Tab-separated table of C-alpha atoms and ligand atoms in Angstrom:
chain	number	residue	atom	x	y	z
A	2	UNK	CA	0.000	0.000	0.000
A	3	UNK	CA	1.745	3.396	-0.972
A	4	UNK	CA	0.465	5.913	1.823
A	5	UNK	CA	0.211	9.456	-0.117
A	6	UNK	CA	1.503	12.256	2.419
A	7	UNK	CA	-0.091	15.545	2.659
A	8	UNK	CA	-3.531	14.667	0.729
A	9	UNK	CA	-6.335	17.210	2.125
A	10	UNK	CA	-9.586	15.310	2.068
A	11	UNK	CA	-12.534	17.007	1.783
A	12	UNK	CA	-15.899	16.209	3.997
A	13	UNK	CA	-19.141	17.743	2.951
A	14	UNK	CA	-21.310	17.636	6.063
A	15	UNK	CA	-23.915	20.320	5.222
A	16	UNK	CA	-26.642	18.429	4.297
A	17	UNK	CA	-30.300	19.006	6.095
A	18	UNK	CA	-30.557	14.813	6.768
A	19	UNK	CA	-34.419	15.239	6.515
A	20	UNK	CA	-34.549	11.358	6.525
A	21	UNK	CA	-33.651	11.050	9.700
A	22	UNK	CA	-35.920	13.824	11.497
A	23	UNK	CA	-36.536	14.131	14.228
A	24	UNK	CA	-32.713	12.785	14.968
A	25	UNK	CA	-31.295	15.183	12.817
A	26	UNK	CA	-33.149	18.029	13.919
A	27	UNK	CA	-30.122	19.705	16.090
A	28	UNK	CA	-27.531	17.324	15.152
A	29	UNK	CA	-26.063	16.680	11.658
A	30	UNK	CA	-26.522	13.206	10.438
A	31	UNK	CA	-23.031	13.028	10.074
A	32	UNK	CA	-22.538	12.282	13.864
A	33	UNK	CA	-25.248	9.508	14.161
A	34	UNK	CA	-23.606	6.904	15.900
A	35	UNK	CA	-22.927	4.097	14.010
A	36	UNK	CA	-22.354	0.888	16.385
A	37	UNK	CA	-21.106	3.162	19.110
A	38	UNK	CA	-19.018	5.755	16.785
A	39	UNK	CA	-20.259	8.995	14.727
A	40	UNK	CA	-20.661	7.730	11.054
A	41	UNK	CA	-18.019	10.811	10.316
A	42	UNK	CA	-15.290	9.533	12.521
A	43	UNK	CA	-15.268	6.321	10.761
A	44	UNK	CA	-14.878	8.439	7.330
A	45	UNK	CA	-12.028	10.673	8.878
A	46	UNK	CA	-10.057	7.310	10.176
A	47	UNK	CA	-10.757	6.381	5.956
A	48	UNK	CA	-8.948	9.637	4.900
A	49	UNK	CA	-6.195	9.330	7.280
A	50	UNK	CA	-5.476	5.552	6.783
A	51	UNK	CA	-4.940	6.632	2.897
A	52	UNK	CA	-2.387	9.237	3.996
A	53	UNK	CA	-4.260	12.390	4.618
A	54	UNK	CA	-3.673	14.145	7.753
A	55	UNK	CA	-5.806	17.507	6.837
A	56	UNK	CA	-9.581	17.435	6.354
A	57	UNK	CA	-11.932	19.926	5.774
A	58	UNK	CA	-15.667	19.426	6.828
A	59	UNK	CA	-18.413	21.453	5.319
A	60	UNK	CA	-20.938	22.140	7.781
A	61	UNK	CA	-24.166	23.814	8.056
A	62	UNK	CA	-26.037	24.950	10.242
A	63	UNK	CA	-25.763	22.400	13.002
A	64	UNK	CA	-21.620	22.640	13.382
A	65	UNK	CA	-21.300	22.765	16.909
A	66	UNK	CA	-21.753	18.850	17.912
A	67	UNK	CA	-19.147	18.202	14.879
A	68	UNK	CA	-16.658	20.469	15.677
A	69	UNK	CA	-16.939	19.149	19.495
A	70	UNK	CA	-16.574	16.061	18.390
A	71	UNK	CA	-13.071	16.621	17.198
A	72	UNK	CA	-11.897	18.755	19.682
A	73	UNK	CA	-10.508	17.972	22.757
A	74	UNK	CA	-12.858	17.606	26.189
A	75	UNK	CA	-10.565	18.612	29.324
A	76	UNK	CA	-13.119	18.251	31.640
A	77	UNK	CA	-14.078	14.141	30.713
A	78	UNK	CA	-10.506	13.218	30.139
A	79	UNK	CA	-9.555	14.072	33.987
A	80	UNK	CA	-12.475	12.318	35.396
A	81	UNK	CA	-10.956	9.499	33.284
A	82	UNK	CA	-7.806	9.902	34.022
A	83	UNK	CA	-8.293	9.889	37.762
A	84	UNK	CA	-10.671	6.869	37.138
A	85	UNK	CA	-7.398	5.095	35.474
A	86	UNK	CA	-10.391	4.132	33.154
A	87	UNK	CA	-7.877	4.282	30.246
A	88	UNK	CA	-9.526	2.551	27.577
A	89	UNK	CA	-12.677	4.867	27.920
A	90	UNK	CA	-9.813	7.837	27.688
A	91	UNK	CA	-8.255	6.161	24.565
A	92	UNK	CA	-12.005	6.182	23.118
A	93	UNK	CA	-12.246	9.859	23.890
A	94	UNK	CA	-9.313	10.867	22.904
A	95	UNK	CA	-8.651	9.162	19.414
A	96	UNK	CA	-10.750	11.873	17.643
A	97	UNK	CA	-9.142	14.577	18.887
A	98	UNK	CA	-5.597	13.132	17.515
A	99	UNK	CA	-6.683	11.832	14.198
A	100	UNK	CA	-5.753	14.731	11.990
A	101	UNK	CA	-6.561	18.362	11.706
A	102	UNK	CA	-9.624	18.841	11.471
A	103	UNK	CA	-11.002	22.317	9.730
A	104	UNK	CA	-14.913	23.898	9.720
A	105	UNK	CA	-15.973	26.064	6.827
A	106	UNK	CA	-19.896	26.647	6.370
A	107	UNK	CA	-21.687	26.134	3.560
A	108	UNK	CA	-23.769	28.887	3.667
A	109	UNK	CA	-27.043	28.730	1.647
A	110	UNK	CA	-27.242	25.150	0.835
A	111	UNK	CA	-26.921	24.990	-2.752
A	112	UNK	CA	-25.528	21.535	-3.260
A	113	UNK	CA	-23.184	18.907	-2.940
A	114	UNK	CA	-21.033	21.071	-6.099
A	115	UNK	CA	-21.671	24.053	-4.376
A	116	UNK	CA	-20.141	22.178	-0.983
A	117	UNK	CA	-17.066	20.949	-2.511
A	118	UNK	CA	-16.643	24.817	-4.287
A	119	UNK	CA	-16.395	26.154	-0.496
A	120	UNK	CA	-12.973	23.947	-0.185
A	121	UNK	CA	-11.304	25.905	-2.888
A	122	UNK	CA	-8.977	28.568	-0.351
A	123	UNK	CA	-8.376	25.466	1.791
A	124	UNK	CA	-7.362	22.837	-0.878
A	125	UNK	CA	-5.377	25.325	-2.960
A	126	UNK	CA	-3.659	24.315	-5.788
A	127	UNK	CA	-3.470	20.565	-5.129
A	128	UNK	CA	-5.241	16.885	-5.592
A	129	UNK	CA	-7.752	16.304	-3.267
A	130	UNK	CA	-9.965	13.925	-1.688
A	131	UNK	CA	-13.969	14.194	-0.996
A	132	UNK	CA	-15.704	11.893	0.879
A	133	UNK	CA	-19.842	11.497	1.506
A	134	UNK	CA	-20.373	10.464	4.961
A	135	UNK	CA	-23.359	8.240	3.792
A	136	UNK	CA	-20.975	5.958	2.687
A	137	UNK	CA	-18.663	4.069	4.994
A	138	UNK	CA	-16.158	1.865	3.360
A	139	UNK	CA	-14.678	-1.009	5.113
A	140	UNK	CA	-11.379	-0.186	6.255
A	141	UNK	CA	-10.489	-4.033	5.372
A	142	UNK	CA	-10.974	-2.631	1.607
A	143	UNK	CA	-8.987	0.590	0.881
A	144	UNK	CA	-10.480	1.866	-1.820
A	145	UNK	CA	-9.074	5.559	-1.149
A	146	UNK	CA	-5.823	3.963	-1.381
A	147	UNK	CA	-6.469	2.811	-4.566
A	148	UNK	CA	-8.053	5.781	-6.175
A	149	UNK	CA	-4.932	8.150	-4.995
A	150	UNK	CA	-1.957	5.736	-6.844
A	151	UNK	CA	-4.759	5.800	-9.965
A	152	UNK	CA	-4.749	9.319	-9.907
A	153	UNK	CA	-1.065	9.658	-9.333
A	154	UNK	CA	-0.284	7.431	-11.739
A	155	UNK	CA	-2.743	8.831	-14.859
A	156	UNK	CA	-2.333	12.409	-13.753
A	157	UNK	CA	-6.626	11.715	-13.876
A	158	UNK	CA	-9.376	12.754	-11.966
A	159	UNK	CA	-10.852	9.674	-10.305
A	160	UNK	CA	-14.054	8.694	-9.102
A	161	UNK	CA	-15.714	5.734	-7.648
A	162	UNK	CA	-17.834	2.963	-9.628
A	163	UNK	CA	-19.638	0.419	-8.112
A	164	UNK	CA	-22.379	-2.126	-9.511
A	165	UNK	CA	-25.601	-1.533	-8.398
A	166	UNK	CA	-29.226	-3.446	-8.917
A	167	UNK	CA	-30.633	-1.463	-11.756
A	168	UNK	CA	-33.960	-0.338	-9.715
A	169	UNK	CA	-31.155	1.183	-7.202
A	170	UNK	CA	-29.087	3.556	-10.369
A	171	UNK	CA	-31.781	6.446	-9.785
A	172	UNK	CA	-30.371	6.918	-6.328
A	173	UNK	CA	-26.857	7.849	-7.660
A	174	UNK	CA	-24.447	9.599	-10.369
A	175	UNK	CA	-24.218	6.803	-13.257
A	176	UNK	CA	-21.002	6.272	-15.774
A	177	UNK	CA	-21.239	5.183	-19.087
A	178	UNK	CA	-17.796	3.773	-19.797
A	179	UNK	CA	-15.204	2.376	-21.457
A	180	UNK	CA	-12.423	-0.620	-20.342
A	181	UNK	CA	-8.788	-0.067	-19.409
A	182	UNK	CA	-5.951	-2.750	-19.203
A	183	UNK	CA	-6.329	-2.387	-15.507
A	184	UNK	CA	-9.371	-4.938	-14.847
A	185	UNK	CA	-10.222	-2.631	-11.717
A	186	UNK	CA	-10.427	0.603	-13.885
A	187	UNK	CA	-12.271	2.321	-16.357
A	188	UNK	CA	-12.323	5.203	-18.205
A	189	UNK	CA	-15.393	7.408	-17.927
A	190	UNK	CA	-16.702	8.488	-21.078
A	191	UNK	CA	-19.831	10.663	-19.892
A	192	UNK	CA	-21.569	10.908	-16.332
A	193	UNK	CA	-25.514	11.381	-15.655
A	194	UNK	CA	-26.970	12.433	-12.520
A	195	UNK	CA	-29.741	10.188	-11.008
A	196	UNK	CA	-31.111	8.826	-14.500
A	197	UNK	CA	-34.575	6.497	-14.177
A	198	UNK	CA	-33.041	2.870	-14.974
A	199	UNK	CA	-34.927	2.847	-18.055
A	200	UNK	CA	-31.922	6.468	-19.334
A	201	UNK	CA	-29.548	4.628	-17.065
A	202	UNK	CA	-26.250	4.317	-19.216
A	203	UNK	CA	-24.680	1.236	-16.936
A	204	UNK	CA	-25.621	-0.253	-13.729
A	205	UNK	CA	-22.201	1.490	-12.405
A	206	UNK	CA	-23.393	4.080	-9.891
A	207	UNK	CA	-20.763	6.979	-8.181
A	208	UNK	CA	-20.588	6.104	-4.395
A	209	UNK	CA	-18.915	8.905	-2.192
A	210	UNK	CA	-15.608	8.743	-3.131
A	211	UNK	CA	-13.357	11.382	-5.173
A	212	UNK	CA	-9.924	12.183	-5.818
A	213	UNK	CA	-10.030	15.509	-8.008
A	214	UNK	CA	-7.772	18.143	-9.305
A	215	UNK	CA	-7.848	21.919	-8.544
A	216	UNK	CA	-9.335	22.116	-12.178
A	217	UNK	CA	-12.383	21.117	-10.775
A	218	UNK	CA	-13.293	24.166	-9.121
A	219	UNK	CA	-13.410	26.388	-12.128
A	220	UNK	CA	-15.766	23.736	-13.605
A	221	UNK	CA	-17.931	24.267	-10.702
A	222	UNK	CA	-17.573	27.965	-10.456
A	223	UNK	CA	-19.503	27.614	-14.413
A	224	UNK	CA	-21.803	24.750	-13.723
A	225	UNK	CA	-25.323	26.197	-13.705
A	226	UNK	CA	-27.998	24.240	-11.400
A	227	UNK	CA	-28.971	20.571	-12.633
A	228	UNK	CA	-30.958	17.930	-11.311
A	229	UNK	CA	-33.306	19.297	-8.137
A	230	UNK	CA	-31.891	22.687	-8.489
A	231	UNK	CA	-28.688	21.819	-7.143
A	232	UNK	CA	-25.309	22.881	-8.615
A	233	UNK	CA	-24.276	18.580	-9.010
A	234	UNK	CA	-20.279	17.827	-8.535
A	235	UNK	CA	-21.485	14.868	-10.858
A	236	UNK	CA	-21.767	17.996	-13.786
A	237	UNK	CA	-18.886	19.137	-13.165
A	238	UNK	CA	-17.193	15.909	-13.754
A	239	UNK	CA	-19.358	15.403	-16.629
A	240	UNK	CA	-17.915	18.481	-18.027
A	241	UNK	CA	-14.243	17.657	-17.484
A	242	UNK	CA	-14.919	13.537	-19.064
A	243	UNK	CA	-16.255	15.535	-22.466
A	244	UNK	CA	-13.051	17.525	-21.958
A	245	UNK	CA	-10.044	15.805	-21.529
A	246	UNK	CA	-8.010	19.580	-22.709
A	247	UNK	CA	-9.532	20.866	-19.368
A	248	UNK	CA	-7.920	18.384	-16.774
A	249	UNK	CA	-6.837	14.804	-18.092
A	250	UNK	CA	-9.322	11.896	-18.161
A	251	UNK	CA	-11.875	10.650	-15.646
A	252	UNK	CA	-11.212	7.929	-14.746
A	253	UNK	CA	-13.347	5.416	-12.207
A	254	UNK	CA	-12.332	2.633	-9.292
A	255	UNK	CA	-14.778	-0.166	-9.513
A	256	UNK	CA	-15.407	-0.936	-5.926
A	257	UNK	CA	-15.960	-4.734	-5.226
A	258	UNK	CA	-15.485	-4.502	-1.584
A	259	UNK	CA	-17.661	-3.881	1.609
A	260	UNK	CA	-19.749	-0.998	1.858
A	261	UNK	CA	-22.362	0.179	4.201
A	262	UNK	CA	-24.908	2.767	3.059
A	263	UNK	CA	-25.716	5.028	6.337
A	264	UNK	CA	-28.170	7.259	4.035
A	265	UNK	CA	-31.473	6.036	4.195
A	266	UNK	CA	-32.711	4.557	7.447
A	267	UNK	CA	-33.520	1.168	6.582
A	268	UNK	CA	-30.032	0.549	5.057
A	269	UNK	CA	-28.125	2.590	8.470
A	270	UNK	CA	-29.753	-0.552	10.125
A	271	UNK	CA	-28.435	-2.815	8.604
A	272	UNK	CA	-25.131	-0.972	8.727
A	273	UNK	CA	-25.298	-0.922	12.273
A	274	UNK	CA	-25.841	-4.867	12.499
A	275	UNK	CA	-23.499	-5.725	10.052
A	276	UNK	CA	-20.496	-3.649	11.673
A	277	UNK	CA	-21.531	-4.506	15.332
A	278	UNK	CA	-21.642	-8.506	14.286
A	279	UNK	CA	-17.936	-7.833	12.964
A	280	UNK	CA	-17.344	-6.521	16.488
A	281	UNK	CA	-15.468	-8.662	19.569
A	282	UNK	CA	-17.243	-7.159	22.204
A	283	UNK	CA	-20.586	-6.970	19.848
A	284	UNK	CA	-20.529	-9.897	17.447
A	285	UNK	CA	-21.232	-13.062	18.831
A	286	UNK	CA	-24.114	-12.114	21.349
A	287	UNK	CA	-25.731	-10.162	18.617
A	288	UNK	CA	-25.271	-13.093	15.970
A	289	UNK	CA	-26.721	-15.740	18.847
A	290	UNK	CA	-29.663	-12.869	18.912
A	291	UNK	CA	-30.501	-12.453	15.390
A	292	UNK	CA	-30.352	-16.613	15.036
A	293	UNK	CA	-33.252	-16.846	17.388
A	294	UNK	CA	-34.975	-13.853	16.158
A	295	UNK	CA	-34.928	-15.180	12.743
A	296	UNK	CA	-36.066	-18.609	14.035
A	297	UNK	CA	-39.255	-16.843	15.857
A	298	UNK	CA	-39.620	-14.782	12.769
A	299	UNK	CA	-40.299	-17.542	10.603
A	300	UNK	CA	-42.046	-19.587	13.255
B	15	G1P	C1	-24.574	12.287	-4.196
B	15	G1P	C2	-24.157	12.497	-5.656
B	15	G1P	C3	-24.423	11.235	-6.467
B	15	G1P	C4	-23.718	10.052	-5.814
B	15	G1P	C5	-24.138	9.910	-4.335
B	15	G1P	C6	-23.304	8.836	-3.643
B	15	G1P	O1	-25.968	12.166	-4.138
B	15	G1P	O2	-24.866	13.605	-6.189
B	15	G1P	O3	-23.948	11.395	-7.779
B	15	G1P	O4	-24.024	8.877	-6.513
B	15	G1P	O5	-23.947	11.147	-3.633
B	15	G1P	O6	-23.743	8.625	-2.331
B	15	G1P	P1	-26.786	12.257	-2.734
B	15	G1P	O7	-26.784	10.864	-2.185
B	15	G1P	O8	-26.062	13.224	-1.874
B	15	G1P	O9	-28.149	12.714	-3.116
């Protein structure tokens, strides 16, 4: 694994999680708990084991409880510490040490192009990482990884691909592309936003993961709204795939490896079971559980 120094990763957090009201009312969803930690701190320990020790987080409104979350907590830490309850102090602390952590506010909430347009001061002149918190990769699958030596490599933008049930595509960005002699990438030849399956140019749908170049915030400073109203990163990279003058190819990572969808609440269930059953403390009381729920289930 070739760990990339200096990346900045990029976390748009803004979003108004109406799915999850009344949880989300004063909190972002970003800092539901999955399993027992926020699904964000899962995504920042993503960034960081691929090398990046600088992330910016978008926020909205609701920044406080993020920006808290990341920040050190003098006042627990010495009741810990004069507990000697160190692993509860490790827990506590780990956040705080994972990497710089930066807030910028979205402002008016103008979408997720708009979002990753706030990051330009911050990210500069350089390749950088975004990643959707409604995604959690498994850290046993380092996708991230992946997508930054691609990148490095082609000089290309790169986004993620993965295969999705065609009744699912409407939920997500969709690539229509071509193959490369790399059986794990191809090359993107046009992107559509949230297409009905019946427009749908593949069943490859963009989950949450980018690595793009500075180019990519002129694009978006141009791109007029799209689908909802919303200025769509997914146009933007459209417009550099037509374009290969503007920035070097797209290029996409298919992702065959474990992914848990916190975006919806039915599928953050199931995220939750399926990372607590891989769990020491967690797994094999739960699993004992769910066998004799299922067998009164289908009793
Ligand atoms: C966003 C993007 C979409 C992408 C998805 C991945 O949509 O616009 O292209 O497929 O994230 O999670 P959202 O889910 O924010 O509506």
């Amino acid at each position: 694994m070739t760990i990339t120094p200096g990346i900045k990763t990029v976390i748009p957090a803004a979003g108004l999680g109406t799915r999850f009201l009344p949880a989300t009312k004063a909190m972002p969803k970003e800092m539901l708990p999955v399993v027992d930690k926020p699904a964000i701190q899962y995504v920042v320990e993503e960034a960081v084991a691929a090398g990046s020790d600088d992330v910016l987080v978008i926020v909205g409104r609701n920044k406080n409880a993020l920006a808290n979350h990341f920040d050190r907590v003098a006042e627990l830490e010495h009741t810990l510490e004069k507990k000697g309850d160190a692993a509860k102090l490790e827990k506590v602390m780990a956040a705080s040490r994972l990497a710089d952590v930066h807030f910028v506010r979205q402002g008016d909430p103008l979408g997720l192009g708009h979002a990753v347009l706030r990051a330009k001061k911050h990210v500069g002149n350089e390749t950088f990482a975004v990643l959707l918190g409604d995604d959690l990769i498994d850290a046993r699958d380092p996708l991230l990884t992946r997508m930054i030596d691609v990148s490095r490599a082609q000089s290309a933008t790169v986004i993620a691909l993965m295969e999705v049930e065609p009744d699912q595509i409407h939920l997500y960005g969709c690539a229509a592309v071509d193959e490369t002699p790399e059986s794990d990438v191809v090359k993107v030849k046009y992107l559509v936003e949230k297409p009905s399956a019946s427009d749908a140019p593949s069943n490859l749908a963009v989950i949450g993961r980018y690595v793009l170049k500075p180019e990519i915030f002129e694009v978006l400073e141009q791109t007029q709204p799209g689908k909802g109203g919303e200025i769509q990163l997914t146009d933007a990279l459209e417009a550099l795939a037509a374009d290969e003058s503007l920035a070097g190819p797209v290029l996409g990572v298919i992702f065959r490896g474990r992914r848990y969808d916190t975006g919806d609440r039915l599928d953050y269930i199931k995220s939750n079971v399926l990372l607590a059953l891989d769990r020491e403390d967690l797994g094999p009381a739960l699993e004992s559980w769910l066998k004799e729920l299922t067998g009164r289930l289908s009793a």
